[in-house]
Short mmCIF file of C-alpha atoms in Angstrom, two decimals:
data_model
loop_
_atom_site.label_atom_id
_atom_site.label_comp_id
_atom_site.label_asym_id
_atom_site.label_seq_id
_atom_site.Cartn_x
_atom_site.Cartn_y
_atom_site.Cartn_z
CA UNK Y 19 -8.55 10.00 -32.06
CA UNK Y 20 -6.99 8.17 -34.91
CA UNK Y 21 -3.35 9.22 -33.13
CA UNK Y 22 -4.80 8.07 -29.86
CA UNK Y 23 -5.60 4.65 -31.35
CA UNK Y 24 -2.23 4.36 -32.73
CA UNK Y 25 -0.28 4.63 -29.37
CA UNK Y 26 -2.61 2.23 -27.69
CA UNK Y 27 -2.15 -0.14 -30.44
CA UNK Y 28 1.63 0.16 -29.77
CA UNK Y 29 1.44 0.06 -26.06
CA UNK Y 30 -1.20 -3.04 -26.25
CA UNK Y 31 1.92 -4.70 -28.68
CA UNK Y 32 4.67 -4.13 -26.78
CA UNK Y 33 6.20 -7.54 -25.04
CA UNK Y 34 6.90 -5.71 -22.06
CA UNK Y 35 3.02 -4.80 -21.52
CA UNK Y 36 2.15 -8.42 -22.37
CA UNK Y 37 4.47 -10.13 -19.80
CA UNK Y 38 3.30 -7.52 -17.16
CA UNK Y 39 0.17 -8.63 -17.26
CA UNK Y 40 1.17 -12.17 -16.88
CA UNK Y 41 2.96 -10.93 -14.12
CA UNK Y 42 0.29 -8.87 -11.90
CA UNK Y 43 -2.20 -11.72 -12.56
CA UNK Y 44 0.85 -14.12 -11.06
CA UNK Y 45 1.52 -12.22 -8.49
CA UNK Y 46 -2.40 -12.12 -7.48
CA UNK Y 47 -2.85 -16.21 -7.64
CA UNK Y 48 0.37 -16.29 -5.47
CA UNK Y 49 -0.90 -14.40 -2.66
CA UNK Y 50 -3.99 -15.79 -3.00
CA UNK Y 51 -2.33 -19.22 -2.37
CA UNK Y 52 -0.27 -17.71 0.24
CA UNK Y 53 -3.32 -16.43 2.20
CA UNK Y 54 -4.79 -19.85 1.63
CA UNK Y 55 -1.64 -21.48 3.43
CA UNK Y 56 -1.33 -19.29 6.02
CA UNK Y 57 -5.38 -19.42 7.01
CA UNK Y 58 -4.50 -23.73 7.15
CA UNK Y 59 -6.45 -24.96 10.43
CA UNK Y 60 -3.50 -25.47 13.77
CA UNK Y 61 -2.07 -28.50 13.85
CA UNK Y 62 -2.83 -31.18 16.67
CA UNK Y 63 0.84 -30.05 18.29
CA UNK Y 64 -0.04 -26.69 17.82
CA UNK Y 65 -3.10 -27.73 19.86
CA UNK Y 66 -1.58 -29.74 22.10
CA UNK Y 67 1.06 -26.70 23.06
CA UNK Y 68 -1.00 -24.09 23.30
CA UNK Y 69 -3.16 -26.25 25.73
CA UNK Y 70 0.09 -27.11 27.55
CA UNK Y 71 0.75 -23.23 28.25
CA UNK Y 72 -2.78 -22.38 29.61
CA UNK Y 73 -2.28 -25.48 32.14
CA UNK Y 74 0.89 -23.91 33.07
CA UNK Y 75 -0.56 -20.29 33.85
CA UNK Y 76 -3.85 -21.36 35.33
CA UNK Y 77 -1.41 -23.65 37.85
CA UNK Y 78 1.03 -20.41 38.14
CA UNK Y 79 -2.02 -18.05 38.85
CA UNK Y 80 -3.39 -20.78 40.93
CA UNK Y 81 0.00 -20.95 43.23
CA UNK Y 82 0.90 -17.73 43.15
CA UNK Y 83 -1.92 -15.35 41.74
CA UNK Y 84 -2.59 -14.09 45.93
CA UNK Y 85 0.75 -12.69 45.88
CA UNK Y 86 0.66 -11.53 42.44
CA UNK Y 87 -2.66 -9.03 43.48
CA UNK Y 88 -1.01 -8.09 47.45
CA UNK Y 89 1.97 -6.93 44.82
CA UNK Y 90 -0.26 -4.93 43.31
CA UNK Y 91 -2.15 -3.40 45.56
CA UNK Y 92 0.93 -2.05 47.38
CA UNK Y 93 2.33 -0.77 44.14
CA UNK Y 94 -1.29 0.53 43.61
CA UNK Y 95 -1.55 2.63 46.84
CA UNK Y 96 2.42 3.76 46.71
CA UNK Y 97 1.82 5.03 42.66
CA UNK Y 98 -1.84 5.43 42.38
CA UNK Y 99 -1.15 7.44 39.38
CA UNK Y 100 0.50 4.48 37.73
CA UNK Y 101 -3.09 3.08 37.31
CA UNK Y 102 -6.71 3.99 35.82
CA UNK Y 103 -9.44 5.35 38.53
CA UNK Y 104 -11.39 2.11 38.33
CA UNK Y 105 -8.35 -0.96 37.91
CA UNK Y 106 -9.34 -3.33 40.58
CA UNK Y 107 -6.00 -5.43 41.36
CA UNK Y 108 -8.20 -8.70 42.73
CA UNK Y 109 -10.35 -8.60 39.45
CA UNK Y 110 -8.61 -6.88 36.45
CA UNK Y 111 -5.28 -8.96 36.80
CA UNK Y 112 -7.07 -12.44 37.11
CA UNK Y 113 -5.60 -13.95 33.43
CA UNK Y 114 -8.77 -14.72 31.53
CA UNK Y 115 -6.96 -17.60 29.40
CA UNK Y 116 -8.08 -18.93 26.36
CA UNK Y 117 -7.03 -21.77 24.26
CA UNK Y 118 -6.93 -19.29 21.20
CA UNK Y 119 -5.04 -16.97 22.16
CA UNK Y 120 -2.06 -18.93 22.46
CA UNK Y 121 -3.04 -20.93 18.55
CA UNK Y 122 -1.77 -18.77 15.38
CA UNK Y 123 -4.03 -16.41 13.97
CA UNK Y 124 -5.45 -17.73 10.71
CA UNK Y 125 -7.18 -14.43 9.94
CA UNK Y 126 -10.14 -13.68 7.66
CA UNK Y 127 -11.17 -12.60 4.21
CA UNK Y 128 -12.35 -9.35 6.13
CA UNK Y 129 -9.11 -8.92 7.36
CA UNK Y 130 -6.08 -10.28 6.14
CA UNK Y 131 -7.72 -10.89 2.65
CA UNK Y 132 -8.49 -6.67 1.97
CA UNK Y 133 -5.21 -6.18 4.08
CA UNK Y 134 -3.17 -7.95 1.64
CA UNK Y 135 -5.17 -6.42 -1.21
CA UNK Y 136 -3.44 -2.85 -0.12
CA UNK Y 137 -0.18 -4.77 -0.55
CA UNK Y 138 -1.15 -6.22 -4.09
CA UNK Y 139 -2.39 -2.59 -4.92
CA UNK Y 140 0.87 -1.04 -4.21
CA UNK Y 141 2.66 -3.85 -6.56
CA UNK Y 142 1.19 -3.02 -9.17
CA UNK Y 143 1.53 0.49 -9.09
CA UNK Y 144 4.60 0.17 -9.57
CA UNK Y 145 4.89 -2.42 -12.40
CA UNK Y 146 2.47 0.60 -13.82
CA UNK Y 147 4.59 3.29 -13.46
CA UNK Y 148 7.68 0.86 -15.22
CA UNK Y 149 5.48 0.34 -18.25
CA UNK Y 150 4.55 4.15 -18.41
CA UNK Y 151 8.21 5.49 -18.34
CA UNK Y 152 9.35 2.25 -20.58
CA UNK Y 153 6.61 2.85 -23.21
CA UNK Y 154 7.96 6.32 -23.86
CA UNK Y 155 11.92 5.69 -23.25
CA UNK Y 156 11.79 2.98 -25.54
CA UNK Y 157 11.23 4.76 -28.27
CA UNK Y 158 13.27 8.22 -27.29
CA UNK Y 159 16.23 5.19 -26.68
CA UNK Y 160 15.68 4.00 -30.22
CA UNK Y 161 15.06 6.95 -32.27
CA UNK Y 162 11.64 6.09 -33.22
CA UNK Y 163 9.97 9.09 -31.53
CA UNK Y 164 12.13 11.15 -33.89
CA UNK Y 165 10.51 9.53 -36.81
CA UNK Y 166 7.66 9.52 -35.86
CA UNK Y 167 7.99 13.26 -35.26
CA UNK Y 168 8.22 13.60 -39.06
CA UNK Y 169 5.22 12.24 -39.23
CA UNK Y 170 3.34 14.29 -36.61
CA UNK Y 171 4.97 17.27 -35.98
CA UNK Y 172 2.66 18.66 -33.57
CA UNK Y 173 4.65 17.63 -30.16
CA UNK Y 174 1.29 18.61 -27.76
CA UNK Y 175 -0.76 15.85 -29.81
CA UNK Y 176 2.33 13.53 -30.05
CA UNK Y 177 2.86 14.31 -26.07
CA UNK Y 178 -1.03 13.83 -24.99
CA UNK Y 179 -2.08 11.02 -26.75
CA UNK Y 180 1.24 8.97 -25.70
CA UNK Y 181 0.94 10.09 -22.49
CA UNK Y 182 -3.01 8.80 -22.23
CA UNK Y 183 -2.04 5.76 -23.99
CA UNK Y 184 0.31 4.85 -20.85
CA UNK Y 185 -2.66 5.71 -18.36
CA UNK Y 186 -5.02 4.08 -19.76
CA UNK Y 187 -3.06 1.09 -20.72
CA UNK Y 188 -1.60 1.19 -16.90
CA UNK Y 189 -5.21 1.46 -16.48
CA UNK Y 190 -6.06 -2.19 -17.57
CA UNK Y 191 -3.32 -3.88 -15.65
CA UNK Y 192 -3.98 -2.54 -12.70
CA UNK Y 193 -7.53 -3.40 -12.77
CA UNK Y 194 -6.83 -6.80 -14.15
CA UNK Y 195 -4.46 -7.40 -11.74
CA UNK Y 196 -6.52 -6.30 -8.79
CA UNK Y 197 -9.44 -8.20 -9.76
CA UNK Y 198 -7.02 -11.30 -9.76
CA UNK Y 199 -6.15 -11.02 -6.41
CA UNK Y 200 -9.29 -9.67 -4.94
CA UNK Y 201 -10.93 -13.24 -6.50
CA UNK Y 202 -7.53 -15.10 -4.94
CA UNK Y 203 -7.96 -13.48 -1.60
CA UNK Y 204 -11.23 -14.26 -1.48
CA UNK Y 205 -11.44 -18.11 -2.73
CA UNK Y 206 -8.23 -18.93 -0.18
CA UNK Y 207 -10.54 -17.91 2.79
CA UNK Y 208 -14.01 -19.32 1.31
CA UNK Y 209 -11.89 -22.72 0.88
CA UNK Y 210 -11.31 -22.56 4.64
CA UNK Y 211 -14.50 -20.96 5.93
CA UNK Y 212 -13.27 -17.65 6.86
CA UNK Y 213 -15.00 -15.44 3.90
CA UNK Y 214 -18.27 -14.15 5.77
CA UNK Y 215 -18.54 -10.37 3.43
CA UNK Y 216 -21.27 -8.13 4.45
CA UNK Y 217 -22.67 -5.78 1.22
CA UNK Y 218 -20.99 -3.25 3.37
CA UNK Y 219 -17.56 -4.85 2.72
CA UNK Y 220 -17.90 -5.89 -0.50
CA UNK Y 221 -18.90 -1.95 -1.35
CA UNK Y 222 -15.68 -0.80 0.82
CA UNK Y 223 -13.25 -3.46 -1.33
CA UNK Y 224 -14.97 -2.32 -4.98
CA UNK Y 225 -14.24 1.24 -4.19
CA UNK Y 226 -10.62 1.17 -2.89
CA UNK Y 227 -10.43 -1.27 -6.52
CA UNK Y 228 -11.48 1.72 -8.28
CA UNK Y 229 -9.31 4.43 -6.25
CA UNK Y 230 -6.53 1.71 -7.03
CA UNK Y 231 -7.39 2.06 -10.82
CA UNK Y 232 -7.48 6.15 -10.87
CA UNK Y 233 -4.01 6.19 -8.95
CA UNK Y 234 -2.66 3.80 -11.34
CA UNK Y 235 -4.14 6.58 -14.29
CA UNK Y 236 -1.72 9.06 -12.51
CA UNK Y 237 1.28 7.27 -11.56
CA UNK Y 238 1.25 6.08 -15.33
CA UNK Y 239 0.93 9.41 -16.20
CA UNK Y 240 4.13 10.39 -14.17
CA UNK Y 241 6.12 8.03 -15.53
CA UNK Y 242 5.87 8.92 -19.05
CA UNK Y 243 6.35 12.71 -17.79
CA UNK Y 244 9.27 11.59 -16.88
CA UNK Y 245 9.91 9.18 -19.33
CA UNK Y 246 9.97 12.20 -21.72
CA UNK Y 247 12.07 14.27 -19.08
CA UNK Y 248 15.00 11.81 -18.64
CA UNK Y 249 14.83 9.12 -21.86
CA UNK Y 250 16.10 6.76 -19.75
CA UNK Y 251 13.92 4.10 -17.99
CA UNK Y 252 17.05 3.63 -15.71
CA UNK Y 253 17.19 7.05 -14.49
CA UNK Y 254 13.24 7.13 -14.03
CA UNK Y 255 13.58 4.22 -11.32
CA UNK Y 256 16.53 5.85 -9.90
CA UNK Y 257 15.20 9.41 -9.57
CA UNK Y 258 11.63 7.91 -8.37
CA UNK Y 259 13.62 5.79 -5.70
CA UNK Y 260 15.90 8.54 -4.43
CA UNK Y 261 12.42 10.81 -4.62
CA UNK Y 262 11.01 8.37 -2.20
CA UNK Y 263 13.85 7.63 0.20
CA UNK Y 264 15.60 11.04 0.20
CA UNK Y 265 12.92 13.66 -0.22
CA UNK Y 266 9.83 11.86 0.98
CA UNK Y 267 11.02 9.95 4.40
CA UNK Y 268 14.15 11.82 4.84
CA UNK Y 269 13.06 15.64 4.10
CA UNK Y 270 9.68 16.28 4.54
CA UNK Y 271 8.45 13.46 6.89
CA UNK Y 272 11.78 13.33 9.36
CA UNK Y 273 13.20 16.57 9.14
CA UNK Y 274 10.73 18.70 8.35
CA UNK Y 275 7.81 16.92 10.58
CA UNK Y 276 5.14 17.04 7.70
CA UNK Y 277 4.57 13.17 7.40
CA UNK Y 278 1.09 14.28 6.02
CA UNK Y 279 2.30 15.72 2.73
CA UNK Y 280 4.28 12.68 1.92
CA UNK Y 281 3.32 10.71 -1.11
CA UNK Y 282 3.55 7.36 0.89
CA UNK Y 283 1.06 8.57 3.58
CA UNK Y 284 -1.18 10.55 0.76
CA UNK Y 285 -1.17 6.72 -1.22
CA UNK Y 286 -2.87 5.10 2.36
CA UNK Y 287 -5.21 7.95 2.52
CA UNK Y 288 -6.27 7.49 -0.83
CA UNK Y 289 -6.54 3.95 -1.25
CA UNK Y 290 -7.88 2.88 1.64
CA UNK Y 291 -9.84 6.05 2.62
CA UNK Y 292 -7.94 7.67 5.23
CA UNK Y 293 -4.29 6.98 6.35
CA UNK Y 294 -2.60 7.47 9.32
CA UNK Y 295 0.85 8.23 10.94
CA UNK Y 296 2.10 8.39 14.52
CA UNK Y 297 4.46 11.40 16.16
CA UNK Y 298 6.09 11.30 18.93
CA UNK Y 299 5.27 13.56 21.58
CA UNK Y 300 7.71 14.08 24.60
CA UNK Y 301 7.27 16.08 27.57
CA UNK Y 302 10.13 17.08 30.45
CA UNK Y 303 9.14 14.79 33.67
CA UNK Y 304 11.12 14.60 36.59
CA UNK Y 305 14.26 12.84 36.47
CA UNK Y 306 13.85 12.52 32.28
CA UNK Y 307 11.50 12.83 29.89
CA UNK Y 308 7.95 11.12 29.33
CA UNK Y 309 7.06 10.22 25.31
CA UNK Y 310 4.04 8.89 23.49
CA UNK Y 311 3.32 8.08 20.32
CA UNK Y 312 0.31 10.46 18.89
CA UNK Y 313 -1.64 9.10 16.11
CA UNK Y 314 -2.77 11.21 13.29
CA UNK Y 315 -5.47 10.82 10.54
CA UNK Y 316 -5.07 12.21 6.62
CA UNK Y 317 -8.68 12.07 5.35
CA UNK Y 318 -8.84 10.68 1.44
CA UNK Y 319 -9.53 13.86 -0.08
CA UNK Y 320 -6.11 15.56 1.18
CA UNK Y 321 -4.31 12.89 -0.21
CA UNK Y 322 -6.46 12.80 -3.78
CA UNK Y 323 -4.95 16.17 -3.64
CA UNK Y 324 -1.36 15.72 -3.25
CA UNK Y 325 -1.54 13.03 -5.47
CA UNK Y 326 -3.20 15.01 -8.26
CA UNK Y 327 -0.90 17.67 -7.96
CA UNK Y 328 2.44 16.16 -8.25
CA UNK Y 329 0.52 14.38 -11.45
CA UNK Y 330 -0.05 17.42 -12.73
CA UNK Y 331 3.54 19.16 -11.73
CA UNK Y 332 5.24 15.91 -13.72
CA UNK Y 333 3.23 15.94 -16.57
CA UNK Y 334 3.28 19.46 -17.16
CA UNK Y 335 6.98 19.59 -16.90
CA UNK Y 336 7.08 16.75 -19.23
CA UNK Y 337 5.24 18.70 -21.75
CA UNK Y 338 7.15 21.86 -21.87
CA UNK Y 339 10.62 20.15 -22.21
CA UNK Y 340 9.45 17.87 -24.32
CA UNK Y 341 8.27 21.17 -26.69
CA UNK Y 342 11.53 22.73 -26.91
CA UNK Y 343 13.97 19.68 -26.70
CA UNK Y 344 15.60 18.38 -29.66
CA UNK Y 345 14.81 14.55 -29.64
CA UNK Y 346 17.46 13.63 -32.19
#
């Protein structure tokens, strides 16, 4: 405990840590503001515009909408298969126009506030996983692990309590940082009227907060694994972006087909509480090929799973070479 104190100390001291924070709490008041902008009421030429262009297709329909279903039902009786059983031409193509349809979409706490909280979450995982390899590479990169070393010999105690130092410390900002923009998101659409929140929704956004904080446990975790694998903070973000653009979209979800076992698509399932991903499906028609795009779901526990066990493949891996290297 008393060697567990001293790494948090260290982590909580570093300047790097410190101007994170400042950061992900930044970063939360700007899109915050951002949602407040973009949720601004139309503007009277806005209004006047989009009033214009329903004019203009009521007087089109008006003029020409007789044609428009005769088209239709000739197309409909030469390719009935082009159509569902019960599409009426004379009712189901009438436009049913209204004003705000054609007036930009200012959105809602309930919708583009939690959607932009997925984008917030997935910022500061990786701030996270910087401070995580950075808190351990700093000091391999300085020689201070190899004094301290001399002081605590025992590498599995020196290894484990560094190692929960970055998670939990990653821990703090991410939760900090969440609750910052969560209280952003949700102040820029109460300003404008747009924050109705059922207990239902309110339950849904605290829980994907607190998946958000146990993924930010692990992916500190990996990056002091690898922190102690490469010394290098560089290489960390260089093997972790190659990891992501070679092995996870190129390999497994484009060549291989797996999309479901890649850590992007595990990340949706698990924050948000399922994830999806679309594959095409094609099938030989006459004259070419017909394709469609078949959507798939990943449930939260298969991705809990991935996710835990590339923690635990990382960390372990960290541990063993971290055993045997010489640090010096």
């Amino acid at each position: 405990m008393r060697l567990a104190r001293v790494e948090l100390d260290r982590y909580r001291s570093r300047r790097l840590v410190r101007w994170a924070t400042v950061l992900a709490v930044g970063v939360g008041l700007l899109l915050g503001a951002s949602s407040w902008w973009q949720a601004r009421p139309p503007s009277a030429a806005q209004v006047a515009q989009a009033r214009e262009i329903v004019t203009q297709q009521q007087e089109d329909w008006a003029a020409n909408g007789a044609q428009y279903v005769k088209d239709c039902q000739d197309d409909q009786a030469a390719n009935p298969s082009n159509y569902p059983a019960d599409f009426d031409c004379a009712t189901d193509m009438q436009p049913d126009l209204k004003l705000s349809d054609f007036l930009p979409s200012r959105g809602t706490f309930a919708e583009e506030g939690v959607r932009t909280l997925k984008t917030d979450a997935y910022l500061l995982l990786g701030l996270v996983l910087l401070l995580g390899a950075s808190f351990v590479c700093a000091e391999s990169v300085s020689g201070a692990l190899s004094t301290w070393l001399t002081f605590e010999p025992r590498r599995t105690r020196v290894y484990g309590t560094k190692t929960a130092a970055a998670a939990l410390g990653g821990a703090v900002v991410a939760a900090v940082g969440f609750a910052v923009a969560l209280g952003g998101q949700w102040l820029a659409f109460a300003l404008r009227d747009l924050a109705p929140a059922t207990g239902h929704l309110w339950t849904q956004v605290a829980a994907e907060g607190g998946r958000v904080v146990v993924l930010a446990v692990a992916v500190a975790a990996i990056g002091a694994g690898l922190g102690f694998l490469l010394r290098h903070t560089t290489a960390v973000l260089g093997v972790v972006a190659a990891f992501f653009a070679l092995v996870d979209a190129a390999v497994v979800r484009t060549a291989l087909e797996q999309p479901r076992w890649t850590l992007t698509v595990s990340s949706d399932a698990w924050i948000t509480a399922h994830g999806t991903y679309t594959v095409e499906k094609c099938t030989p028609v006459s004259g070419g090929m017909s394709c469609e795009y078949i959507e798939h779901v990943v449930l939260m526990t298969h991705g809990g799973l991935v996710l835990a066990g590339v923690t635990v493949v990382v960390v372990v891996l960290g541990w063993l070479v971290f055993r045997r290297r010489d640090v010096a």
